[in-house]
Amino acid sequence: MTSTNPAEPQRQLVVVSNRLPVDRVTDPDGTVRWQTSPGGLVTAMEPVVRDLGCLWVGWPGNVDEQIEPFEHETLRLHPITLSTEEHEGYYEGLSNSTFWPLYHDLIATPDYHRPWWDHYLTVNQRFADVVAEQAPEGAIVWVHDYQLQLVPGMLREVRPDLTIAFFLHIPFPARRLFGQLPWRRQIIEGLLGADVIGFQRVQDALSFRWAAEHYADAHANGNLIVVPETADEPARAVLAQEFPISIDTESLESLAADPAVRARAKEIREELGNPRKLLLGVDRLDYTKGIRHRLKAFAELLGEGDVKAGEAVMVQVASPSRERVEAYKRLKSEVEGTVGQINGQHGTIGWSPVVYLHRGFPRSEMVALYLAADVVVVTALRDGMNLVAKEYVACRDDEHGVLVLSEFAGAADEMTDALLVNPHDIDGLKSSFLRAMHMPAAEQQRRMSALRHQVKEYDVAHWANSFLRAVNHAADERERLGRGSDEDGGSRIPAPVFIPTSLDSALRRFASEPNIIVACDFDGTLAPIARRPKDARILPRAEEALSALQGADGVHIALISGRSLDSLRATGVRTDGRVLSGSHGVELTGVPASSNPGNDPLSDEESSMLRRLLRRLRRVFGDEPGVRIEEKAFGVAVHTREVRNDQRSDELLAAAVELGSDEGFDARNGKRVREFTVRHSDKGRALQAIREQLAAPILFFGDDVTDEDAFEALGPDDIGVRVGDGETAAAERVPSPEAVAAALARLAELRTGVVIGAS
Ligand code: ADP
Ligand code: G6P
């Protein structure tokens, strides 16, 4: 794999995680060797840092061991010592008996013990001290996972020169669950010491932003969290966003193509008695993985005769994990008991329905297992990502095999062509197992091919590059601000430039079309919402990007507003050479659209209807503080953005709707506005009219309910991007007008090669 992007400035990197990438193991004969550490964190990070040759600070896997820093392949490893008590309090206690169950939706009950917290503080401080001492000036420090959530804050205090990144490999809990944590404020403040915080899924990032606003004195603006100034530091921004992790697809593919590994796959099937179907589960022996649920489903299928003797084998690879923690001990005995029961009840002399392997295997053996398996079952009750799902498809270049995947694994967001299951629904799980075992080859191929496409494009290099691009951007911003941006009138808060990965790929595809239409709503999309509509202004970066695009061949720019065109022009937005649609599609200029409802002047009847409505609205609402009545080309709008009380605003809008209906008008709802018009059109019709004339795919950004008509009018080659929250028909979403500007800048860069700066 290619590691970091060569275009990025070369800053030194320090990686910090609870475990080093290798554990120190002493064999029975006393030989000491280093073996790959368990878990997805190391699987993902190892290929990322292999080429970079950085410093990695972590624990070598045994207690009370003092080990000097040493070189391991291209890495310099700096071991951290943990005492027996610290291991119990920090690792087995707070990390794995509090955070782990709490962050995995309480599948086990979290324990809250104050002495564990003291150990967590001490050990996090030790990690921070070592990094503070070892990290080169101006380096990027990349801290990983729930065991070290306080390290970013501790590090920032003593090494303000560092750019600090944090990635959470496991889920971030939903609001109310996180609220249970007695140390919730300290955790949020610790994490907010970072410049960039990465999560696996969008919902994790959203839950974190909520928690940052509620438990720390921070304010979220889209994917940026603004931390207010303190005595020592000015206000600063932290990027909190999803960056779904992945695998080293290329190296798995080449292992899977190795003739020795293929031969081993064949041998595995033979050793198992060549069953018609081989089902495989690969997990750390962890209660989050849903191993009991999958065994229960399989046992019922055997008991009910849906899977016949000798027909199928389920191989369960369960690597030993956290074996001294109570919940893990219980799970181990339950799983082993269940396997024994199933085999005892259903097995025959020559056939065991479940083969249980409780140990670690070399990578080549894992790949051989994936190649041998007809079905891989991932039934996690909750999982940050689940790399096993991705590894399986990466190995299957024959495009055969079925992935059964839990909806509760992060991977389900991306791997929608898997057979998605709810592992709590045992009957549903049984049906999916049967469906997977009997899936026709053509369907297997269709699904596997789509899944493989996904893991090839979004591999771990893509993940690391996007994350490090965000971190390098944060580092650049820190340098820029450090140079005193106040003088150049810049903000002290870095600009958000990061857009979701799926939108980035959609933009790449879109940018390569010969002709394109870039259409944007104005208020709340290109321009942040202003209290008084006349004060709204397009963001400079958005205008710069649109102008750059407008100068490129084959690009049409369209502004699609609910405003009348006069009011749109009055904002000062550039309109020359652009298609303009105003008054929700009624007005249209810049394309010859003869069917446009705004082409003919008002009839006498229309004029008198409008005059009557306007007079009554003015009479009723004229003196109401904060209400503004706007006369438009073909209608009237009642705005309440300046009404201070939300409830009062709702009441006023409802009254306006009633009054409009008395006069025979239907109201159109917008954010704190209701509109009444004598000519009927909408933004969807406007977009259709534009497409008929220009015949090109459309990229449309919009933030309001009235933009939904436009999203609904889009076709498969178009891209709809909703700005902000709310139900939508758009396939993509960005959080703010600043993010729209960033996406337009990205498109301009892709189309023209011109880089539009962040500020
Ligand atoms: P987690 O990080 O919770 O352990 P993931 O599925 O994301 O779960 O990652 C698990 C990683 O560990 C995968 O790379 C998988 O191949 C590997 N793995 C799991 N069990 C074993 C085993 N018994 N031997 C070797 N590797 C294993
Ligand atoms: C998951 C966690 C990692 C952890 C790994 C193995 O992947 O996200 O942080 O290292 O499991 O768990 P262990 O407790 O053995 O380190």
Short mmCIF file of C-alpha atoms and ligand atoms in Angstrom, two decimals, residues 36-44 100 104 145 169-170 200 245 247 252 281-286 288-289 317-322 357-363 366 369-370 378 382-391, ligand 1:
data_model
loop_
_atom_site.label_atom_id
_atom_site.label_comp_id
_atom_site.label_asym_id
_atom_site.label_seq_id
_atom_site.Cartn_x
_atom_site.Cartn_y
_atom_site.Cartn_z
CA THR A 36 1.83 -9.24 16.55
CA SER A 37 -0.59 -7.82 19.12
CA PRO A 38 -4.25 -8.80 18.94
CA GLY A 39 -7.09 -6.65 17.61
CA GLY A 40 -8.14 -4.43 14.75
CA LEU A 41 -6.17 -1.37 15.90
CA VAL A 42 -2.84 -3.02 15.22
CA THR A 43 -4.09 -4.77 12.03
CA ALA A 44 -5.02 -1.36 10.60
CA TRP A 100 -15.61 -0.93 26.76
CA HIS A 104 -20.62 -0.75 23.27
CA ASP A 145 -8.47 4.55 21.40
CA HIS A 169 -11.55 2.70 17.12
CA ILE A 170 -14.69 1.75 19.04
CA GLN A 200 -15.66 5.31 12.78
CA ILE A 245 -11.08 2.65 9.05
CA ILE A 247 -7.65 -2.84 5.77
CA LEU A 252 -4.43 -9.51 1.58
CA GLY A 281 -16.62 -16.75 12.39
CA VAL A 282 -13.41 -14.93 13.33
CA ASP A 283 -13.40 -12.80 16.44
CA ARG A 284 -11.60 -11.93 19.60
CA LEU A 285 -13.51 -13.86 22.26
CA ASP A 286 -15.54 -10.79 23.23
CA THR A 288 -19.66 -7.61 21.79
CA LYS A 289 -19.17 -10.01 18.89
CA VAL A 317 -11.91 -18.87 15.49
CA ALA A 318 -11.95 -17.08 18.83
CA SER A 319 -8.73 -15.44 19.85
CA PRO A 320 -8.10 -15.21 23.58
CA SER A 321 -8.84 -11.76 24.97
CA ARG A 322 -8.86 -10.00 28.37
CA LEU A 357 -10.25 -22.79 17.70
CA HIS A 358 -9.23 -20.72 20.69
CA ARG A 359 -5.85 -19.33 19.68
CA GLY A 360 -4.06 -16.92 17.37
CA PHE A 361 -3.03 -17.89 13.83
CA PRO A 362 -0.52 -16.53 11.33
CA ARG A 363 -1.93 -14.20 8.70
CA MET A 366 -6.39 -16.66 8.38
CA LEU A 369 -9.62 -19.89 6.20
CA TYR A 370 -11.30 -16.98 4.40
CA VAL A 378 -20.19 -11.30 11.57
CA ARG A 382 -21.98 -3.51 18.50
CA ASP A 383 -18.61 -2.94 16.83
CA GLY A 384 -16.66 0.18 15.89
CA MET A 385 -15.93 -1.16 12.40
CA ASN A 386 -15.15 -4.93 12.21
CA LEU A 387 -12.20 -5.58 9.96
CA VAL A 388 -12.94 -9.30 9.59
CA ALA A 389 -15.85 -8.41 7.27
CA LYS A 390 -13.53 -6.38 5.05
CA GLU A 391 -10.73 -8.97 5.15
P1 ADP B 1 -11.37 -6.12 17.11
O1 ADP B 1 -10.56 -4.93 16.77
O2 ADP B 1 -12.51 -5.83 18.02
O3 ADP B 1 -10.57 -7.26 17.59
P2 ADP B 1 -11.73 -6.47 14.20
O4 ADP B 1 -12.59 -7.42 13.45
O5 ADP B 1 -11.83 -5.07 13.75
O6 ADP B 1 -12.08 -6.64 15.75
O7 ADP B 1 -10.21 -6.90 14.04
C1 ADP B 1 -9.77 -8.16 14.42
C2 ADP B 1 -8.46 -8.44 13.73
O8 ADP B 1 -7.83 -9.54 14.40
C3 ADP B 1 -8.61 -8.85 12.30
O9 ADP B 1 -7.52 -8.35 11.57
C4 ADP B 1 -8.58 -10.38 12.36
O10 ADP B 1 -8.09 -10.99 11.19
C5 ADP B 1 -7.60 -10.60 13.48
N1 ADP B 1 -7.84 -11.87 14.20
C6 ADP B 1 -8.94 -12.22 14.88
N2 ADP B 1 -8.80 -13.44 15.43
C7 ADP B 1 -7.58 -13.86 15.08
C8 ADP B 1 -6.83 -15.06 15.34
N3 ADP B 1 -7.32 -16.05 16.11
N4 ADP B 1 -5.60 -15.14 14.83
C9 ADP B 1 -5.09 -14.14 14.09
N5 ADP B 1 -5.73 -13.01 13.81
C10 ADP B 1 -6.95 -12.87 14.31
#
